Amino acid sequence: MNRLEAVTLANQLLCDFDLENWTFKINTRAKTRLGCCKYYPKVIELSAWCLDGGVVPGKAEDTIRHEIAHAIAGMDAGHGPVWRKACMVTGANPNRCASQQVINEMPAAKFKLVCDKCHKKLGERHRRSDMNNRFHRNCGGDISFKLN
């Protein structure tokens, strides 16, 4: 599925399920998820990586339907029974969209967060961000970005 097909399908599904006040966008920065439902400001997102990264065929459409089911079910539904019923309506698979194989194929993080004092790895990030006044709560050391 290419980007134009994804936008066309998503907009059609939003209309079909009476979600005309919602919008669809392709997120070019998302690297750790296939899709996202943002209740405020009512946006369904699909990761560009999901389209361009060679994910399993049909996964992009299922992800769009999965996120629309979240919009139908509401913010408090999570992946519970109300959301699963909404999946039946949208035609989404009511399970986790990303298999472990897909997760393993996602792009590796560019940076790791490391404590300068105890040298413990504290996490990973795809982008560098402002880390002013950030310190490791266990030892009090400053946290730095290091290339992975």
PDB file of C-alpha atoms in Angstrom:
ATOM      1  CA  MET A   1       0.000   0.000   0.000  1.00  0.00           C
ATOM      2  CA  ASN A   2       1.393   3.392  -0.930  1.00  0.00           C
ATOM      3  CA  ARG A   3       0.763   6.670   0.908  1.00  0.00           C
ATOM      4  CA  LEU A   4      -1.996   7.875  -1.401  1.00  0.00           C
ATOM      5  CA  GLU A   5      -3.862   4.571  -1.031  1.00  0.00           C
ATOM      6  CA  ALA A   6      -3.494   4.761   2.764  1.00  0.00           C
ATOM      7  CA  VAL A   7      -4.862   8.321   2.913  1.00  0.00           C
ATOM      8  CA  THR A   8      -7.746   7.439   0.588  1.00  0.00           C
ATOM      9  CA  LEU A   9      -8.654   4.301   2.566  1.00  0.00           C
ATOM     10  CA  ALA A  10      -8.403   6.035   5.940  1.00  0.00           C
ATOM     11  CA  ASN A  11     -10.537   8.992   4.870  1.00  0.00           C
ATOM     12  CA  GLN A  12     -13.148   6.637   3.421  1.00  0.00           C
ATOM     13  CA  LEU A  13     -13.237   4.573   6.625  1.00  0.00           C
ATOM     14  CA  LEU A  14     -13.513   7.704   8.777  1.00  0.00           C
ATOM     15  CA  CYS A  15     -16.589   8.684   6.738  1.00  0.00           C
ATOM     16  CA  ASP A  16     -18.018   5.146   6.813  1.00  0.00           C
ATOM     17  CA  PHE A  17     -17.858   5.062  10.628  1.00  0.00           C
ATOM     18  CA  ASP A  18     -19.243   8.588  11.155  1.00  0.00           C
ATOM     19  CA  LEU A  19     -15.904  10.037  12.219  1.00  0.00           C
ATOM     20  CA  GLU A  20     -15.934  12.979   9.801  1.00  0.00           C
ATOM     21  CA  ASN A  21     -14.600  15.288  12.537  1.00  0.00           C
ATOM     22  CA  TRP A  22     -11.449  13.133  12.767  1.00  0.00           C
ATOM     23  CA  THR A  23      -8.443  13.530  10.477  1.00  0.00           C
ATOM     24  CA  PHE A  24      -5.832  11.103   9.219  1.00  0.00           C
ATOM     25  CA  LYS A  25      -2.143  11.761   8.848  1.00  0.00           C
ATOM     26  CA  ILE A  26       0.999   9.839   8.043  1.00  0.00           C
ATOM     27  CA  ASN A  27       3.595  10.339  10.753  1.00  0.00           C
ATOM     28  CA  THR A  28       7.092  10.468   9.258  1.00  0.00           C
ATOM     29  CA  ARG A  29       8.812  10.607  12.663  1.00  0.00           C
ATOM     30  CA  ALA A  30       7.232   7.595  14.414  1.00  0.00           C
ATOM     31  CA  LYS A  31       9.700   4.728  14.637  1.00  0.00           C
ATOM     32  CA  THR A  32       8.421   2.590  17.501  1.00  0.00           C
ATOM     33  CA  ARG A  33       4.744   2.163  16.634  1.00  0.00           C
ATOM     34  CA  LEU A  34       2.703   1.349  13.562  1.00  0.00           C
ATOM     35  CA  GLY A  35      -0.193   3.659  14.344  1.00  0.00           C
ATOM     36  CA  CYS A  36      -1.714   5.935  16.954  1.00  0.00           C
ATOM     37  CA  CYS A  37      -5.139   7.255  17.902  1.00  0.00           C
ATOM     38  CA  LYS A  38      -4.953  10.756  19.411  1.00  0.00           C
ATOM     39  CA  TYR A  39      -8.288  11.599  20.980  1.00  0.00           C
ATOM     40  CA  TYR A  40      -7.422  15.271  21.225  1.00  0.00           C
ATOM     41  CA  PRO A  41      -7.169  16.724  18.535  1.00  0.00           C
ATOM     42  CA  LYS A  42      -8.987  13.712  16.982  1.00  0.00           C
ATOM     43  CA  VAL A  43      -6.242  12.408  14.716  1.00  0.00           C
ATOM     44  CA  ILE A  44      -5.547   8.886  13.484  1.00  0.00           C
ATOM     45  CA  GLU A  45      -1.877   8.428  12.595  1.00  0.00           C
ATOM     46  CA  LEU A  46      -0.087   5.770  10.601  1.00  0.00           C
ATOM     47  CA  SER A  47       3.679   5.479  10.736  1.00  0.00           C
ATOM     48  CA  ALA A  48       5.406   6.105   7.419  1.00  0.00           C
ATOM     49  CA  TRP A  49       7.662   3.207   8.400  1.00  0.00           C
ATOM     50  CA  CYS A  50       4.581   0.970   8.342  1.00  0.00           C
ATOM     51  CA  LEU A  51       4.061   1.912   4.692  1.00  0.00           C
ATOM     52  CA  ASP A  52       7.651   2.283   3.507  1.00  0.00           C
ATOM     53  CA  GLY A  53       9.425  -0.248   5.705  1.00  0.00           C
ATOM     54  CA  GLY A  54       8.246  -3.386   3.993  1.00  0.00           C
ATOM     55  CA  VAL A  55       5.921  -4.441   6.802  1.00  0.00           C
ATOM     56  CA  VAL A  56       3.796  -7.524   6.180  1.00  0.00           C
ATOM     57  CA  PRO A  57       1.267  -6.859   3.370  1.00  0.00           C
ATOM     58  CA  GLY A  58      -2.133  -5.856   4.751  1.00  0.00           C
ATOM     59  CA  LYS A  59      -0.624  -4.628   8.024  1.00  0.00           C
ATOM     60  CA  ALA A  60      -1.111  -0.964   7.101  1.00  0.00           C
ATOM     61  CA  GLU A  61      -4.827  -1.459   6.431  1.00  0.00           C
ATOM     62  CA  ASP A  62      -5.276  -3.473   9.615  1.00  0.00           C
ATOM     63  CA  THR A  63      -3.425  -0.791  11.582  1.00  0.00           C
ATOM     64  CA  ILE A  64      -5.711   1.927  10.195  1.00  0.00           C
ATOM     65  CA  ARG A  65      -8.773  -0.147  11.112  1.00  0.00           C
ATOM     66  CA  HIS A  66      -7.253  -0.871  14.568  1.00  0.00           C
ATOM     67  CA  GLU A  67      -6.782   2.848  15.294  1.00  0.00           C
ATOM     68  CA  ILE A  68     -10.268   3.708  14.011  1.00  0.00           C
ATOM     69  CA  ALA A  69     -11.629   1.082  16.415  1.00  0.00           C
ATOM     70  CA  HIS A  70      -9.902   3.020  19.212  1.00  0.00           C
ATOM     71  CA  ALA A  71     -11.638   6.203  18.039  1.00  0.00           C
ATOM     72  CA  ILE A  72     -15.015   4.439  18.044  1.00  0.00           C
ATOM     73  CA  ALA A  73     -14.503   2.728  21.415  1.00  0.00           C
ATOM     74  CA  GLY A  74     -13.356   5.852  23.231  1.00  0.00           C
ATOM     75  CA  MET A  75     -10.375   6.890  25.293  1.00  0.00           C
ATOM     76  CA  ASP A  76     -11.094   4.682  28.305  1.00  0.00           C
ATOM     77  CA  ALA A  77     -11.599   1.441  26.347  1.00  0.00           C
ATOM     78  CA  GLY A  78      -7.926   0.532  25.913  1.00  0.00           C
ATOM     79  CA  HIS A  79      -7.731  -2.924  24.317  1.00  0.00           C
ATOM     80  CA  GLY A  80     -10.675  -4.229  26.371  1.00  0.00           C
ATOM     81  CA  PRO A  81     -14.044  -5.689  25.374  1.00  0.00           C
ATOM     82  CA  VAL A  82     -15.537  -2.406  24.098  1.00  0.00           C
ATOM     83  CA  TRP A  83     -12.549  -1.923  21.793  1.00  0.00           C
ATOM     84  CA  ARG A  84     -12.725  -5.562  20.632  1.00  0.00           C
ATOM     85  CA  LYS A  85     -16.385  -5.037  19.675  1.00  0.00           C
ATOM     86  CA  ALA A  86     -15.361  -1.908  17.747  1.00  0.00           C
ATOM     87  CA  CYS A  87     -12.753  -4.043  15.934  1.00  0.00           C
ATOM     88  CA  MET A  88     -15.530  -6.352  14.792  1.00  0.00           C
ATOM     89  CA  VAL A  89     -17.312  -3.295  13.337  1.00  0.00           C
ATOM     90  CA  THR A  90     -14.215  -1.901  11.571  1.00  0.00           C
ATOM     91  CA  GLY A  91     -12.905  -5.271  10.396  1.00  0.00           C
ATOM     92  CA  ALA A  92      -9.660  -4.982  12.375  1.00  0.00           C
ATOM     93  CA  ASN A  93      -7.928  -7.953  13.928  1.00  0.00           C
ATOM     94  CA  PRO A  94      -8.679  -7.525  17.667  1.00  0.00           C
ATOM     95  CA  ASN A  95      -5.135  -8.448  18.666  1.00  0.00           C
ATOM     96  CA  ARG A  96      -1.843  -6.644  18.900  1.00  0.00           C
ATOM     97  CA  CYS A  97      -1.046  -5.305  15.428  1.00  0.00           C
ATOM     98  CA  ALA A  98       2.720  -5.691  15.608  1.00  0.00           C
ATOM     99  CA  SER A  99       4.053  -9.211  15.949  1.00  0.00           C
ATOM    100  CA  GLN A 100       7.448  -9.727  17.564  1.00  0.00           C
ATOM    101  CA  GLN A 101       8.884 -10.168  14.056  1.00  0.00           C
ATOM    102  CA  VAL A 102       7.612  -6.709  13.002  1.00  0.00           C
ATOM    103  CA  ILE A 103       8.884  -5.151  16.236  1.00  0.00           C
ATOM    104  CA  ASN A 104      12.333  -6.680  15.643  1.00  0.00           C
ATOM    105  CA  GLU A 105      12.397  -5.139  12.146  1.00  0.00           C
ATOM    106  CA  MET A 106      11.677  -1.608  13.421  1.00  0.00           C
ATOM    107  CA  PRO A 107      14.587   0.812  13.100  1.00  0.00           C
ATOM    108  CA  ALA A 108      17.127   0.700  15.908  1.00  0.00           C
ATOM    109  CA  ALA A 109      17.408   3.744  18.156  1.00  0.00           C
ATOM    110  CA  LYS A 110      20.220   6.130  17.254  1.00  0.00           C
ATOM    111  CA  PHE A 111      21.045   7.238  20.814  1.00  0.00           C
ATOM    112  CA  LYS A 112      21.265   5.634  24.212  1.00  0.00           C
ATOM    113  CA  LEU A 113      20.869   7.482  27.505  1.00  0.00           C
ATOM    114  CA  VAL A 114      23.763   6.812  29.864  1.00  0.00           C
ATOM    115  CA  CYS A 115      24.497   8.016  33.399  1.00  0.00           C
ATOM    116  CA  ASP A 116      27.866   9.792  33.455  1.00  0.00           C
ATOM    117  CA  LYS A 117      28.459   8.760  37.074  1.00  0.00           C
ATOM    118  CA  CYS A 118      27.532   5.061  37.270  1.00  0.00           C
ATOM    119  CA  HIS A 119      27.597   4.399  33.471  1.00  0.00           C
ATOM    120  CA  LYS A 120      24.251   2.600  33.583  1.00  0.00           C
ATOM    121  CA  LYS A 121      22.246   2.544  30.330  1.00  0.00           C
ATOM    122  CA  LEU A 122      18.891   4.178  31.084  1.00  0.00           C
ATOM    123  CA  GLY A 123      17.071   3.939  27.761  1.00  0.00           C
ATOM    124  CA  GLU A 124      17.192   4.621  24.046  1.00  0.00           C
ATOM    125  CA  ARG A 125      15.912   7.406  21.800  1.00  0.00           C
ATOM    126  CA  HIS A 126      15.593   7.947  18.069  1.00  0.00           C
ATOM    127  CA  ARG A 127      16.110  11.692  18.443  1.00  0.00           C
ATOM    128  CA  ARG A 128      18.190  13.855  20.691  1.00  0.00           C
ATOM    129  CA  SER A 129      16.103  16.046  22.969  1.00  0.00           C
ATOM    130  CA  ASP A 130      16.719  18.760  25.513  1.00  0.00           C
ATOM    131  CA  MET A 131      17.949  17.015  28.640  1.00  0.00           C
ATOM    132  CA  ASN A 132      18.650  20.076  30.822  1.00  0.00           C
ATOM    133  CA  ASN A 133      18.475  19.361  34.548  1.00  0.00           C
ATOM    134  CA  ARG A 134      18.173  15.610  34.018  1.00  0.00           C
ATOM    135  CA  PHE A 135      19.940  13.328  36.426  1.00  0.00           C
ATOM    136  CA  HIS A 136      19.920   9.680  37.364  1.00  0.00           C
ATOM    137  CA  ARG A 137      17.660   9.321  40.378  1.00  0.00           C
ATOM    138  CA  ASN A 138      19.646   6.380  41.808  1.00  0.00           C
ATOM    139  CA  CYS A 139      23.097   7.977  41.926  1.00  0.00           C
ATOM    140  CA  GLY A 140      22.544  11.643  41.035  1.00  0.00           C
ATOM    141  CA  GLY A 141      24.782  11.527  37.958  1.00  0.00           C
ATOM    142  CA  ASP A 142      24.097  13.585  34.829  1.00  0.00           C
ATOM    143  CA  ILE A 143      22.420  11.788  31.927  1.00  0.00           C
ATOM    144  CA  SER A 144      24.092  12.001  28.497  1.00  0.00           C
ATOM    145  CA  PHE A 145      23.184  10.970  24.963  1.00  0.00           C
ATOM    146  CA  LYS A 146      25.646   8.543  23.385  1.00  0.00           C
ATOM    147  CA  LEU A 147      25.521   7.201  19.847  1.00  0.00           C
ATOM    148  CA  ASN A 148      24.419   3.557  19.716  1.00  0.00           C
TER     149      ASN A 148
END
